[in-house]
mmCIF file of C-alpha atoms in Angstrom:
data_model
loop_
_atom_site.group_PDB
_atom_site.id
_atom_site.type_symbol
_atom_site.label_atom_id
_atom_site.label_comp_id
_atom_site.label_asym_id
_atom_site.label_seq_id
_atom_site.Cartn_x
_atom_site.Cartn_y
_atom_site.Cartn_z
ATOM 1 C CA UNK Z 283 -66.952 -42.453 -41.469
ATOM 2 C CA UNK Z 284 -65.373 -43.041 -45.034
ATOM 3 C CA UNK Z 285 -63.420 -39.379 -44.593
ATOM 4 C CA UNK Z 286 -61.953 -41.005 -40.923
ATOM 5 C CA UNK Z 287 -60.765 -43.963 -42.505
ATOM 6 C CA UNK Z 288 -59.236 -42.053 -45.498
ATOM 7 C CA UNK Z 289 -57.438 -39.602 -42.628
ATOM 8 C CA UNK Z 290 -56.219 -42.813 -40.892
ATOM 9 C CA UNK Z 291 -54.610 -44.469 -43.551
ATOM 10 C CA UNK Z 292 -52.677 -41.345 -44.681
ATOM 11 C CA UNK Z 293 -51.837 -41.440 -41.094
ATOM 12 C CA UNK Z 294 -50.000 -44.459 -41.750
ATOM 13 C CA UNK Z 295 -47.602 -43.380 -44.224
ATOM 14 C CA UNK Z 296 -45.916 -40.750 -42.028
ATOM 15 C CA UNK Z 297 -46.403 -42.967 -39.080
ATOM 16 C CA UNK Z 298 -44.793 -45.875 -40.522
ATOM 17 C CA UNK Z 299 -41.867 -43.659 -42.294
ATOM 18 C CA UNK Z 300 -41.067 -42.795 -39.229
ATOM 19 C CA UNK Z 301 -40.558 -46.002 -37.196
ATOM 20 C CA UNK Z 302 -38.382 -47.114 -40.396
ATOM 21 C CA UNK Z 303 -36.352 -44.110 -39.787
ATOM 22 C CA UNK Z 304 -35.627 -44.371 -36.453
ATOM 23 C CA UNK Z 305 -34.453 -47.779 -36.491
ATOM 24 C CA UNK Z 306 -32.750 -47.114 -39.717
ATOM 25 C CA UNK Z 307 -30.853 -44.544 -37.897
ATOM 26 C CA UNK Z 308 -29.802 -46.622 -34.894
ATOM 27 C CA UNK Z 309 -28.575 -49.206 -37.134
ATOM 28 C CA UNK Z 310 -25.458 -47.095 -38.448
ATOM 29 C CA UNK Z 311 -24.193 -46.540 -34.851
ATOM 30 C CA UNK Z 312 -24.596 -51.002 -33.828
ATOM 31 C CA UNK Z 313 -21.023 -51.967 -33.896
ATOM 32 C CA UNK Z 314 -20.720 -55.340 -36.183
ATOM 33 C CA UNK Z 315 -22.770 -54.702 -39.708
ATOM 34 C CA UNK Z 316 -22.842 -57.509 -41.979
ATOM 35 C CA UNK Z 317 -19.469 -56.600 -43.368
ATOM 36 C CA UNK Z 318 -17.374 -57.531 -40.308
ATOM 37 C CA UNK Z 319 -19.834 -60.569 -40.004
ATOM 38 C CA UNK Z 320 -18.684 -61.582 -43.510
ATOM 39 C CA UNK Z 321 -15.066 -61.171 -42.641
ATOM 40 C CA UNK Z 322 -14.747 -62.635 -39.709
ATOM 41 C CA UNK Z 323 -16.629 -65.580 -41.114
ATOM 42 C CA UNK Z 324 -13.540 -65.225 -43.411
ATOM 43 C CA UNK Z 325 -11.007 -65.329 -40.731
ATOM 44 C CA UNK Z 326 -12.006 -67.641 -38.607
ATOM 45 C CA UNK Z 327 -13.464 -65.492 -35.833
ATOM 46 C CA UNK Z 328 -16.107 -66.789 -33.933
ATOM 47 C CA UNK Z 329 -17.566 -63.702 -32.112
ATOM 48 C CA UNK Z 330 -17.588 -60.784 -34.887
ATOM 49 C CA UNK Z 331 -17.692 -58.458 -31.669
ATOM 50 C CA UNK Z 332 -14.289 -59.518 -30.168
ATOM 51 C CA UNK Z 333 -11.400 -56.786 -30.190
ATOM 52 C CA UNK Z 334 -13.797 -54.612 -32.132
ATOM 53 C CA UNK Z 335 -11.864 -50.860 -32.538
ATOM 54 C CA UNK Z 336 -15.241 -49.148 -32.400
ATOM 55 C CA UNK Z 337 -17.683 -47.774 -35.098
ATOM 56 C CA UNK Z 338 -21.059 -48.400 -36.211
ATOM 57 C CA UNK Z 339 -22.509 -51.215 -38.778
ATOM 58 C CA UNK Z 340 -21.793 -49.106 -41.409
ATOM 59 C CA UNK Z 341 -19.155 -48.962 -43.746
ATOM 60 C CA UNK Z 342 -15.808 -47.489 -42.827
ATOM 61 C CA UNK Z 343 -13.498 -45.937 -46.086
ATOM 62 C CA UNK Z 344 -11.827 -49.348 -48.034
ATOM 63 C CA UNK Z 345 -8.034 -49.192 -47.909
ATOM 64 C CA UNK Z 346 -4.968 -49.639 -46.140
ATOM 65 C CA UNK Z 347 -6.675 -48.384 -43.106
ATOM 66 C CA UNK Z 348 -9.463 -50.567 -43.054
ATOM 67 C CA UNK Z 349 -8.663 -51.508 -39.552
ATOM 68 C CA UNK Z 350 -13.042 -50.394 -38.642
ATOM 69 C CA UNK Z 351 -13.685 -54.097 -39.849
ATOM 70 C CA UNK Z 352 -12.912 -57.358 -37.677
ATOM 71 C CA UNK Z 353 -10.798 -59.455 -39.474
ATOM 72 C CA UNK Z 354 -9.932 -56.878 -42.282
ATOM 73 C CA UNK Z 355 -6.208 -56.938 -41.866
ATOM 74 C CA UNK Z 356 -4.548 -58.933 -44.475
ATOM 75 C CA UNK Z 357 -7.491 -58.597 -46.833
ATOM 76 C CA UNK Z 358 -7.043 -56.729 -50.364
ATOM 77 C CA UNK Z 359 -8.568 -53.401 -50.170
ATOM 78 C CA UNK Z 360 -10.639 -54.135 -53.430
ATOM 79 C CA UNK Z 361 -12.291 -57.092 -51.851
ATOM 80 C CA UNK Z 362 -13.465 -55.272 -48.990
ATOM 81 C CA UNK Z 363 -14.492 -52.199 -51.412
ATOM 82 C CA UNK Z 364 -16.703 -55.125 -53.304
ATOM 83 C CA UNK Z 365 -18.568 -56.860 -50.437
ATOM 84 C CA UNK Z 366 -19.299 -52.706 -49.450
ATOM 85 C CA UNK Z 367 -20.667 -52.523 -53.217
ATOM 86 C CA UNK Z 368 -22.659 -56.177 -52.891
ATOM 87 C CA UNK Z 369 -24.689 -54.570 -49.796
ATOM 88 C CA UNK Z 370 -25.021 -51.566 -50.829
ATOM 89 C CA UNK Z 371 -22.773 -49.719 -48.059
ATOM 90 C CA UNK Z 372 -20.891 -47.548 -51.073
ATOM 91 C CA UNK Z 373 -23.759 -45.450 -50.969
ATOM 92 C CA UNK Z 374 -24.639 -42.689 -48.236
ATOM 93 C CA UNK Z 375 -26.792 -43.645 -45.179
ATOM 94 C CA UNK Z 376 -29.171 -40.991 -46.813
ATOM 95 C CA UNK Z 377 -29.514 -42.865 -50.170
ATOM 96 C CA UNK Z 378 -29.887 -46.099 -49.045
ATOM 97 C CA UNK Z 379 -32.361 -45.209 -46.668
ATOM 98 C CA UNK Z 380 -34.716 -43.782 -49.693
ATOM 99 C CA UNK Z 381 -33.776 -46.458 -51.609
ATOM 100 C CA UNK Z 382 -34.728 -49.030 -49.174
ATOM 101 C CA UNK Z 383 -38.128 -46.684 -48.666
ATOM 102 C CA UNK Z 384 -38.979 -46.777 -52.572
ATOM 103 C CA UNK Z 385 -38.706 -50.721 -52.654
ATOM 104 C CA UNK Z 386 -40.515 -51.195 -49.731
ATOM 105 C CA UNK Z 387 -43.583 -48.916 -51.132
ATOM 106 C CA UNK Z 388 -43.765 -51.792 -53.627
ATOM 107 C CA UNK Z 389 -43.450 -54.586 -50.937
ATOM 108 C CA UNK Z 390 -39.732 -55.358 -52.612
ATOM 109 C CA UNK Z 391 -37.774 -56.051 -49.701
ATOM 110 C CA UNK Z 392 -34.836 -57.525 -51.209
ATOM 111 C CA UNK Z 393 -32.805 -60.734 -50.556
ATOM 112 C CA UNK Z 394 -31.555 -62.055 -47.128
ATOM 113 C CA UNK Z 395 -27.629 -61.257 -46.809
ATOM 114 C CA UNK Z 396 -27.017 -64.499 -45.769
ATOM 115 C CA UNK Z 397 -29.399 -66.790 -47.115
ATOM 116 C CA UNK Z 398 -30.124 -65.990 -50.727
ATOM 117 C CA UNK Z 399 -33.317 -65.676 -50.304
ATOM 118 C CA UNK Z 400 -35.832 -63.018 -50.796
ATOM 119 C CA UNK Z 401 -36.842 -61.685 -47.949
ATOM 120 C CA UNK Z 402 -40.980 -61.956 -48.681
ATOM 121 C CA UNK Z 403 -40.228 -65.845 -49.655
ATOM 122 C CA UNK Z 404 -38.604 -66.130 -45.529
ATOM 123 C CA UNK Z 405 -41.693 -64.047 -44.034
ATOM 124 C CA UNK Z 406 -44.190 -66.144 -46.203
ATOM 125 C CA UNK Z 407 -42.267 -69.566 -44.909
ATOM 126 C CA UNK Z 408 -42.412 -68.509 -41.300
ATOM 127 C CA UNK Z 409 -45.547 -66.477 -40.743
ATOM 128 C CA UNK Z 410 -48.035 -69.617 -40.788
ATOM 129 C CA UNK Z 411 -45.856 -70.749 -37.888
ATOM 130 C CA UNK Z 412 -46.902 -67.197 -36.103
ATOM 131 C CA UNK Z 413 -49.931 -67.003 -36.776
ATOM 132 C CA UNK Z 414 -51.299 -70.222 -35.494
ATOM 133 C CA UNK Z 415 -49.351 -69.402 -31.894
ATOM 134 C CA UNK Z 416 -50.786 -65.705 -31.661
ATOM 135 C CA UNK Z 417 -54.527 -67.092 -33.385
ATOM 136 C CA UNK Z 418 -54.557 -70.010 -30.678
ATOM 137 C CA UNK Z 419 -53.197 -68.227 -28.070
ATOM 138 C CA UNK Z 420 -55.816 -65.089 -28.247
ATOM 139 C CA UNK Z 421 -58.476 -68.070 -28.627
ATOM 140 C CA UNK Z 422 -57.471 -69.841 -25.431
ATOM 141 C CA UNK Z 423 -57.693 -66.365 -23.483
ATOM 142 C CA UNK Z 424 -61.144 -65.465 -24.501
ATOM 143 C CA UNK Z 425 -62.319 -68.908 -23.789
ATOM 144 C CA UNK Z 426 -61.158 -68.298 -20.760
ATOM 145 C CA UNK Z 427 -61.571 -65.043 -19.521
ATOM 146 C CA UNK Z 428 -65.068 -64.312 -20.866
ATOM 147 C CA UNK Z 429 -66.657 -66.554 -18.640
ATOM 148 C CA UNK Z 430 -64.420 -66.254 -16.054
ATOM 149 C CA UNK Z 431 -64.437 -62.752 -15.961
ATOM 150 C CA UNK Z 432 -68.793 -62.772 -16.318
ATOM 151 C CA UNK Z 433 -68.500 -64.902 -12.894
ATOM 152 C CA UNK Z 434 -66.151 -62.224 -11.194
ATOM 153 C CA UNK Z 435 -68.320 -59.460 -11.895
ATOM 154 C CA UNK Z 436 -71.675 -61.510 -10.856
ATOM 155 C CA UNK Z 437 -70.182 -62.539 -7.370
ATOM 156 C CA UNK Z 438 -68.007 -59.432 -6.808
ATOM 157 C CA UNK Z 439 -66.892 -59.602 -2.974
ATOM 158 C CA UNK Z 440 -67.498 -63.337 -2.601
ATOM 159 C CA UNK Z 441 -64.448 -65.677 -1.775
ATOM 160 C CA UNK Z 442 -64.816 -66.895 -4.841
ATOM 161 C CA UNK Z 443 -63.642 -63.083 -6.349
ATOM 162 C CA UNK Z 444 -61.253 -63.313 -3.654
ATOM 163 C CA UNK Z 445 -58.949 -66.067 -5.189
ATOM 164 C CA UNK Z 446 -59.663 -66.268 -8.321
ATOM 165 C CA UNK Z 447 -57.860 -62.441 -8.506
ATOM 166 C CA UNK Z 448 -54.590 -63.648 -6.526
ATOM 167 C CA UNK Z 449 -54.426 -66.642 -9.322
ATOM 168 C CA UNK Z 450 -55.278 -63.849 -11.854
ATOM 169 C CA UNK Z 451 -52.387 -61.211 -9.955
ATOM 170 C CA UNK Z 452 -50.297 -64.179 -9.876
ATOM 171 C CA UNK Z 453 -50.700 -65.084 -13.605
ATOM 172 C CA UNK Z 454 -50.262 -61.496 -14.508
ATOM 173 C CA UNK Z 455 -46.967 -61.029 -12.453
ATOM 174 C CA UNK Z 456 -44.776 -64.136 -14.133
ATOM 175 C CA UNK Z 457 -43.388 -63.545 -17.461
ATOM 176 C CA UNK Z 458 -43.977 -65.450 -20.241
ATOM 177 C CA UNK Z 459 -40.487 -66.522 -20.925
ATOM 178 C CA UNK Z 460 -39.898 -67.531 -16.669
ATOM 179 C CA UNK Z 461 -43.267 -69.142 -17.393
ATOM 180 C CA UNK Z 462 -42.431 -71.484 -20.308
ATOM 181 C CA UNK Z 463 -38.985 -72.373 -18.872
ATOM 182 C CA UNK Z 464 -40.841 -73.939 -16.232
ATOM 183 C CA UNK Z 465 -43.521 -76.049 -18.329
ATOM 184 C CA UNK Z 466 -40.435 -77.093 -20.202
ATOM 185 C CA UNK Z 467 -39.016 -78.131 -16.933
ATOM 186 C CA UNK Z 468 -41.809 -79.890 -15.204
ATOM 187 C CA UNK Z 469 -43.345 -81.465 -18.517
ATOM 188 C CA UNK Z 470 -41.132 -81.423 -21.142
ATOM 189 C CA UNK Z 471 -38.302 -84.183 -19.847
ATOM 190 C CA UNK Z 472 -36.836 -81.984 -17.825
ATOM 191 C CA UNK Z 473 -36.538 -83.346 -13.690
ATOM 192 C CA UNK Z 474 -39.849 -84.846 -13.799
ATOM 193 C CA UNK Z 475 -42.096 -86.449 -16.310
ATOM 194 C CA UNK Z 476 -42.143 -86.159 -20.504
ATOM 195 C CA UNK Z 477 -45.566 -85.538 -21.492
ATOM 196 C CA UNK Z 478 -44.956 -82.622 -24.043
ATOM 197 C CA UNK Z 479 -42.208 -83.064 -26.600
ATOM 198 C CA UNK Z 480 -39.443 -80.482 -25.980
ATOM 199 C CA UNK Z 481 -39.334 -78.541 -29.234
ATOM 200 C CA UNK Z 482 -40.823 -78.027 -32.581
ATOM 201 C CA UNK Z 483 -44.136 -77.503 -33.865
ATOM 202 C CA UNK Z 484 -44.689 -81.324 -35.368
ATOM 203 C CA UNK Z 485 -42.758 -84.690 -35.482
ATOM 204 C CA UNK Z 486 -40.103 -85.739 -37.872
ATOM 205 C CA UNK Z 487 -41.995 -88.209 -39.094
ATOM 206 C CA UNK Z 488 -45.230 -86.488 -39.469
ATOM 207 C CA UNK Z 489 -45.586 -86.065 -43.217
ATOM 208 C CA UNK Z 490 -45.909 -89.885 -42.979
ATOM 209 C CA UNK Z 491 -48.806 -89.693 -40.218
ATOM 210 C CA UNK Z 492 -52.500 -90.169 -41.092
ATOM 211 C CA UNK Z 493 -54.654 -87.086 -40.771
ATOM 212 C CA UNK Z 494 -56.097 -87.590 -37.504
ATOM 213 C CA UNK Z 495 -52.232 -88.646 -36.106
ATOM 214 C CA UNK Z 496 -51.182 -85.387 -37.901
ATOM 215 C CA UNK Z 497 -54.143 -82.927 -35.960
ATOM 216 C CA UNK Z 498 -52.840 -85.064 -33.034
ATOM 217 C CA UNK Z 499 -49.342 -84.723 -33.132
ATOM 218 C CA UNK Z 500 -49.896 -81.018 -33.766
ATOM 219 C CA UNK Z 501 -51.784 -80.355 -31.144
ATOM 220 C CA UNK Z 502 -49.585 -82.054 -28.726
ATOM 221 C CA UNK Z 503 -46.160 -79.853 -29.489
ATOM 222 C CA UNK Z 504 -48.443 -76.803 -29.844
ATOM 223 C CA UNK Z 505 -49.970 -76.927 -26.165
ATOM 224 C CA UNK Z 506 -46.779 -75.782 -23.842
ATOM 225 C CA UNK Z 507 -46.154 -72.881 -26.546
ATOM 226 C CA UNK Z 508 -49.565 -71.538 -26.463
ATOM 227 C CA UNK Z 509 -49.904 -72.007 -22.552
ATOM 228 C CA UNK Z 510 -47.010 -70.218 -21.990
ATOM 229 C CA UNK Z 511 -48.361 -67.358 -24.361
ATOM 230 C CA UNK Z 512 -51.214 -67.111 -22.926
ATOM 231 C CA UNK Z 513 -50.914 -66.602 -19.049
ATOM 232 C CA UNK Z 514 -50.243 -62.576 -19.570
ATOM 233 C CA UNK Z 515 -53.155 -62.140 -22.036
ATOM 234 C CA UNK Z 516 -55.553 -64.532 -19.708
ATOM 235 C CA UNK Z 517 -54.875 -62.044 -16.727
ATOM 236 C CA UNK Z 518 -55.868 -59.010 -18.562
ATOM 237 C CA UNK Z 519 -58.577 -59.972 -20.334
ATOM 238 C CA UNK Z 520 -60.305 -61.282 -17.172
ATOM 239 C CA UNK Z 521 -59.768 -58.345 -14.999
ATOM 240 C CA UNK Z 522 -61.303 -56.045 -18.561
ATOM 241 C CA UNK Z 523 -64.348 -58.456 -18.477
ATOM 242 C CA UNK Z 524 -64.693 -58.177 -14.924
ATOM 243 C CA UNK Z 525 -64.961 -54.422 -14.861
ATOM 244 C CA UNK Z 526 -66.956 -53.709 -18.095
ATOM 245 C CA UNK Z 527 -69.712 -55.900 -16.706
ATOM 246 C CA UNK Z 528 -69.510 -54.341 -13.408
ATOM 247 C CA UNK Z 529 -69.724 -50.869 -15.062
ATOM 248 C CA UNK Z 530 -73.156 -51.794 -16.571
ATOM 249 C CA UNK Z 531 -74.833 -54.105 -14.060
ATOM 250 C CA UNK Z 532 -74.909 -50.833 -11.755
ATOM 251 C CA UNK Z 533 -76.711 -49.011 -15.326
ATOM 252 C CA UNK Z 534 -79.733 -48.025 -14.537
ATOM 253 C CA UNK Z 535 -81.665 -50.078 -17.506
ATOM 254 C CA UNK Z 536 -80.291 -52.870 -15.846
ATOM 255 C CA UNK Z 537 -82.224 -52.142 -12.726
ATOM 256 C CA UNK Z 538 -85.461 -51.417 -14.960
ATOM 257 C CA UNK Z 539 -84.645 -54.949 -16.406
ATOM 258 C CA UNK Z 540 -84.893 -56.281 -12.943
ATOM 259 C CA UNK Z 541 -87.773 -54.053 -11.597
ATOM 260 C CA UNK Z 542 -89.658 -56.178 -15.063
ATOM 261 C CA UNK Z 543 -89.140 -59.407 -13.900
ATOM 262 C CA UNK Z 544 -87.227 -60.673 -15.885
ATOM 263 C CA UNK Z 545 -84.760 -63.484 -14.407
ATOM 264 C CA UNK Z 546 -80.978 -62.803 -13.056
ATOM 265 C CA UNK Z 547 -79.908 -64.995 -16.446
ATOM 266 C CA UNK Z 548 -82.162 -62.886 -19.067
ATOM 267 C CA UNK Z 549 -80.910 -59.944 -17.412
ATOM 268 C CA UNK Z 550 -77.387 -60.701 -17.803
ATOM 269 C CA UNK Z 551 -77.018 -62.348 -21.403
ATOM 270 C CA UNK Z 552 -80.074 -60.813 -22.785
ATOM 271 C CA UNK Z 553 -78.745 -56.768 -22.137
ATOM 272 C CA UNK Z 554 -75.492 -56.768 -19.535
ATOM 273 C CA UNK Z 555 -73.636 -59.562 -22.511
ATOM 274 C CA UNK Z 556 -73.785 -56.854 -25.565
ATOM 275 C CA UNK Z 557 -73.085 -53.949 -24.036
ATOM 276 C CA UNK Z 558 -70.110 -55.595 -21.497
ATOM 277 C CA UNK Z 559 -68.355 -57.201 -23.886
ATOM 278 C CA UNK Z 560 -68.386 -54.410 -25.945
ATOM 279 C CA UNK Z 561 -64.232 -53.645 -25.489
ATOM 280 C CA UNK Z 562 -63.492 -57.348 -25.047
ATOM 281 C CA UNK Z 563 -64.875 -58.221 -28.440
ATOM 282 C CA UNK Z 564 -63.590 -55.485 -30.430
ATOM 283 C CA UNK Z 565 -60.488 -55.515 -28.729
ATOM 284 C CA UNK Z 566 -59.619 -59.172 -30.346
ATOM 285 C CA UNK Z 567 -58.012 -57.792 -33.258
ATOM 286 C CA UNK Z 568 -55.510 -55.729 -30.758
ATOM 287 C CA UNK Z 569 -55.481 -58.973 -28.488
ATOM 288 C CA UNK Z 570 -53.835 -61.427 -31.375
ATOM 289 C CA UNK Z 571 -51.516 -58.536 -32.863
ATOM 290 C CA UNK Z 572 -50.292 -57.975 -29.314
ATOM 291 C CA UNK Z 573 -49.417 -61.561 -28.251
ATOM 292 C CA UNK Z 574 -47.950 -62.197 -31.646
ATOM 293 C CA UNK Z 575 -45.828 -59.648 -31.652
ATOM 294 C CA UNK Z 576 -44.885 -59.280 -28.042
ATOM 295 C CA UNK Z 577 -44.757 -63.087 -27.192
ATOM 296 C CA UNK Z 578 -43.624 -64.485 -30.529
ATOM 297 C CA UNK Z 579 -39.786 -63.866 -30.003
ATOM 298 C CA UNK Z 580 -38.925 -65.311 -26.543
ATOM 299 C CA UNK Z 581 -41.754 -68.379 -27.122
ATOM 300 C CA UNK Z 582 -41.010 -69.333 -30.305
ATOM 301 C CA UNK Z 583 -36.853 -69.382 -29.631
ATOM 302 C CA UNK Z 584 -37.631 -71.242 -25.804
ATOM 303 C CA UNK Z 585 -39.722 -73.860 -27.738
ATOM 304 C CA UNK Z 586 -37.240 -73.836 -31.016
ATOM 305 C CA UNK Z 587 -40.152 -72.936 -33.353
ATOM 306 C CA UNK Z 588 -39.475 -71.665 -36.689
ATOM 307 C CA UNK Z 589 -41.243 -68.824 -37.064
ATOM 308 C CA UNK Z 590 -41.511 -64.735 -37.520
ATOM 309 C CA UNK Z 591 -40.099 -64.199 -34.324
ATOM 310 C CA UNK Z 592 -37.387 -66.647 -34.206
ATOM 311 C CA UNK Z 593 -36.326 -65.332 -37.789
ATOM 312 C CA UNK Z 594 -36.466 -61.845 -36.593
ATOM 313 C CA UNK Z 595 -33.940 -62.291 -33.517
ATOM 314 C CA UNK Z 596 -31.838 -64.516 -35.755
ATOM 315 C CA UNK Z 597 -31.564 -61.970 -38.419
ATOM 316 C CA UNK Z 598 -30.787 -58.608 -35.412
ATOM 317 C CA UNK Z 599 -28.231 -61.170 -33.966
ATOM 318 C CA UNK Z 600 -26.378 -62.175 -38.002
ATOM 319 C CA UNK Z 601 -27.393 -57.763 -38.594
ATOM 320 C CA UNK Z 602 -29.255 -59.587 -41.911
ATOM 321 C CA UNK Z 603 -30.510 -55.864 -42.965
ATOM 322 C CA UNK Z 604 -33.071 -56.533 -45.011
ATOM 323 C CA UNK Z 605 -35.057 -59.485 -42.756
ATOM 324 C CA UNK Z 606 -34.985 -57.069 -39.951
ATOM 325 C CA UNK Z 607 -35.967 -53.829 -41.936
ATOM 326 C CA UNK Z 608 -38.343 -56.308 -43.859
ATOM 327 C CA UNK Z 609 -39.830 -57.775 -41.005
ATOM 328 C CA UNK Z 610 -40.553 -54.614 -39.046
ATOM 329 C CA UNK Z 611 -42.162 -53.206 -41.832
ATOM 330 C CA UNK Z 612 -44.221 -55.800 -42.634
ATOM 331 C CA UNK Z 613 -44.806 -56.020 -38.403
ATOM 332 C CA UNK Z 614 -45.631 -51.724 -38.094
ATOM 333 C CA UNK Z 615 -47.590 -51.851 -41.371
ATOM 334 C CA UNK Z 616 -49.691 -55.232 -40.059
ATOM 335 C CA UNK Z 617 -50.016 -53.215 -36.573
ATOM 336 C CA UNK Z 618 -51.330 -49.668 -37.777
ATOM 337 C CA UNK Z 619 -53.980 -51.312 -40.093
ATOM 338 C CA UNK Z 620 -55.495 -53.726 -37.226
ATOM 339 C CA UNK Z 621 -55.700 -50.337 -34.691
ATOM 340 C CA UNK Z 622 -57.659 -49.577 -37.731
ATOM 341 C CA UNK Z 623 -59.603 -52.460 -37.823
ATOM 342 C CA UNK Z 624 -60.340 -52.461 -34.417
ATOM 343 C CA UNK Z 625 -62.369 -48.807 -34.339
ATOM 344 C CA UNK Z 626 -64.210 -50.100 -37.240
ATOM 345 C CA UNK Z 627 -65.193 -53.168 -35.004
ATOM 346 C CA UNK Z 628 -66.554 -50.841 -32.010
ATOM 347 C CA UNK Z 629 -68.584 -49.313 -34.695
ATOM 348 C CA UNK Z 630 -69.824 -52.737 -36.110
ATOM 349 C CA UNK Z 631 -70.749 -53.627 -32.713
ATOM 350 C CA UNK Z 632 -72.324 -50.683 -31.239
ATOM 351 C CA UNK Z 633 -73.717 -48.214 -34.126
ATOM 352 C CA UNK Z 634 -73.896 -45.663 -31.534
ATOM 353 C CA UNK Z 635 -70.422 -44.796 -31.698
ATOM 354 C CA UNK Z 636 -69.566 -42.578 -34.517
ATOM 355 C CA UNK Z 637 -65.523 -41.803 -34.975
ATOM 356 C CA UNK Z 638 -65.898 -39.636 -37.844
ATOM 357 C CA UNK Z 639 -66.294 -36.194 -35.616
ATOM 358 C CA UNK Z 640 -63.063 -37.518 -33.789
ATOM 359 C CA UNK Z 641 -59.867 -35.929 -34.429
ATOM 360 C CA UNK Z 642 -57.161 -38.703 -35.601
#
């Protein structure tokens, strides 16, 4: 076991090298870098895209021809050659790219473009704000599904099975973004009543709340965000618990269990429970990454909450470099280690299975 683990986590250097790479790459052809953003802040502009001449968000040769950046008519040469030197663009792509590589080995990530401030100071601020969407969100769909998804499998067939998969199908087939517009709409103040506030994660005036008004008031603006998260994740997770009991009540211990005496319950959450939920449990780990990553952007900019998400789509939008390089690294290095995680949990759980004879 200790020589897989060692063979995955080389695994992730290459692995994550190569993600940084790519998008690395695809970043020099994205017309408006933070250069034209800069100088058409400058100018007056207020779309740094408008009348661009073409070219990617990399630098273009400082000089009376200059004409690559919006706005850079009329501005000395040298000034242009200095905000190049401030971010680093007077270098080849090449360079900076290994640069950017040997800083992140050391978690340095560098200073926002924009903000003037480091970069691991913004993902620190913002990740609690993450984290308690994806961690509540993933909670809310286990409490949900297991059960739900025990009572599927025990009354396959029934009418019961019947509609509670169209809800599930239905669930499944709105997205999460369609889905939160319309809480917003129908209880956020929109054309009917105003039982959820419409934004944020607390009050203004929370700091000056007791502790129980505080858990309160939290609670309250966290609801529509983590209901809207967690109508995708609810779907799957009870169709996965449905099957993987089905799979072992037709096992044939299960039918020895029976042939014992032992009663429908004992049967059920005394063998059929450990072995079922066998995926689902291990599979949490891979549940919370993949709601907070794939839900965090749209939710947390629908809702107007401040966190890694929100900062991330700010940061692609204002081509802020380093948050979006720092972000996705932290994001690929966060994901690769909890795939990890998760075969180490299907070995905690059932010491049957034995990934060090599998190939990585």
């Amino acid at each position: 076991m200790g020589a897989y683990i060692l063979r995955r986590l080389l695994l992730i250097v290459p692995t994550i090298f190569g993600i940084m790479l790519v998008n690395f790459a695809l970043t020099q052809f994205v017309p408006g870098g933070p250069i034209e953003q800069v100088l058409a802040q400058i100018e007056g502009q207020g779309d740094v895209f408008a009348g661009f001449a073409g070219g990617g968000g990399g630098p273009v040769e400082a000089g009376g021809e200059s004409e690559g950046y919006i706005g850079a008519r009329g501005l000395p040469p040298e000034f242009i050659a200095e905000l190049e030197r401030e971010f680093g663009f007077d270098k080849p792509p090449v360079e900076r790219f290994l640069q950017m590589m040997g800083n992140y080995l050391r978690f340095d990530f560098g200073e926002s473009y924009f903000r003037s401030v480091s970069v691991t100071d913004l993902v620190l601020e913002k990740m609690p704000v993450s984290i308690s969407l994806g961690l509540w969100s993933t909670l809310l769909a286990y409490l949900i599904s297991i059960p739900l998804g025990v009572r599927k499998a025990v009354r396959d067939g029934t009418p019961f099975d019947s509609w509670t998969s169209g809800v599930v199908i239905v669930a499944y087939a709105i997205p999460g973004f369609l889905f939160a517009i319309l809480l917003l709409v129908l209880l956020a103040g929109g054309s009917y009543v105003q039982w959820f506030p419409l934004r944020g994660l607390v009050s203004d005036n929370w700091e000056e709340l007791s502790l129980p008004a505080k858990i309160g008031d939290y609670f309250w603006h966290i609801t529509l965000p983590v209901v809207a998260s967690t109508i995708a994740a609810f779907a799957t997770l009870t169709l996965l618990t449905k099957n993987s009991f089905l799979d072992q009540i037709k096992m044939q211990y299960v039918m020895t269990a029976r042939a014992k005496g032992l009663s429908e319950r004992r049967v059920l959450f005394g063998h059929v429970f450990r072995n079922g939920m066998l995926i689902v449990i291990a599979g949490f780990p891979g549940a919370f990454i993949s709601i907070f990553f794939s839900g965090s952007v749209i939710i947390e900019t629908i809702f107007s909450l401040d966190g890694l998400g929100r900062l991330g789509f700010e940061a692609a939008v204002a081509r802020d470099y380093p948050v979006v390089f720092g972000t996705l690294y932290v994001f690929g290095l966060i994901g690769l280690v909890v795939r990890l995680i998760t075969d180490l949990m299907y070995v905690w759980i059932d010491p049957r299975i034995d990934f060090a004879t599998r190939e990585v």
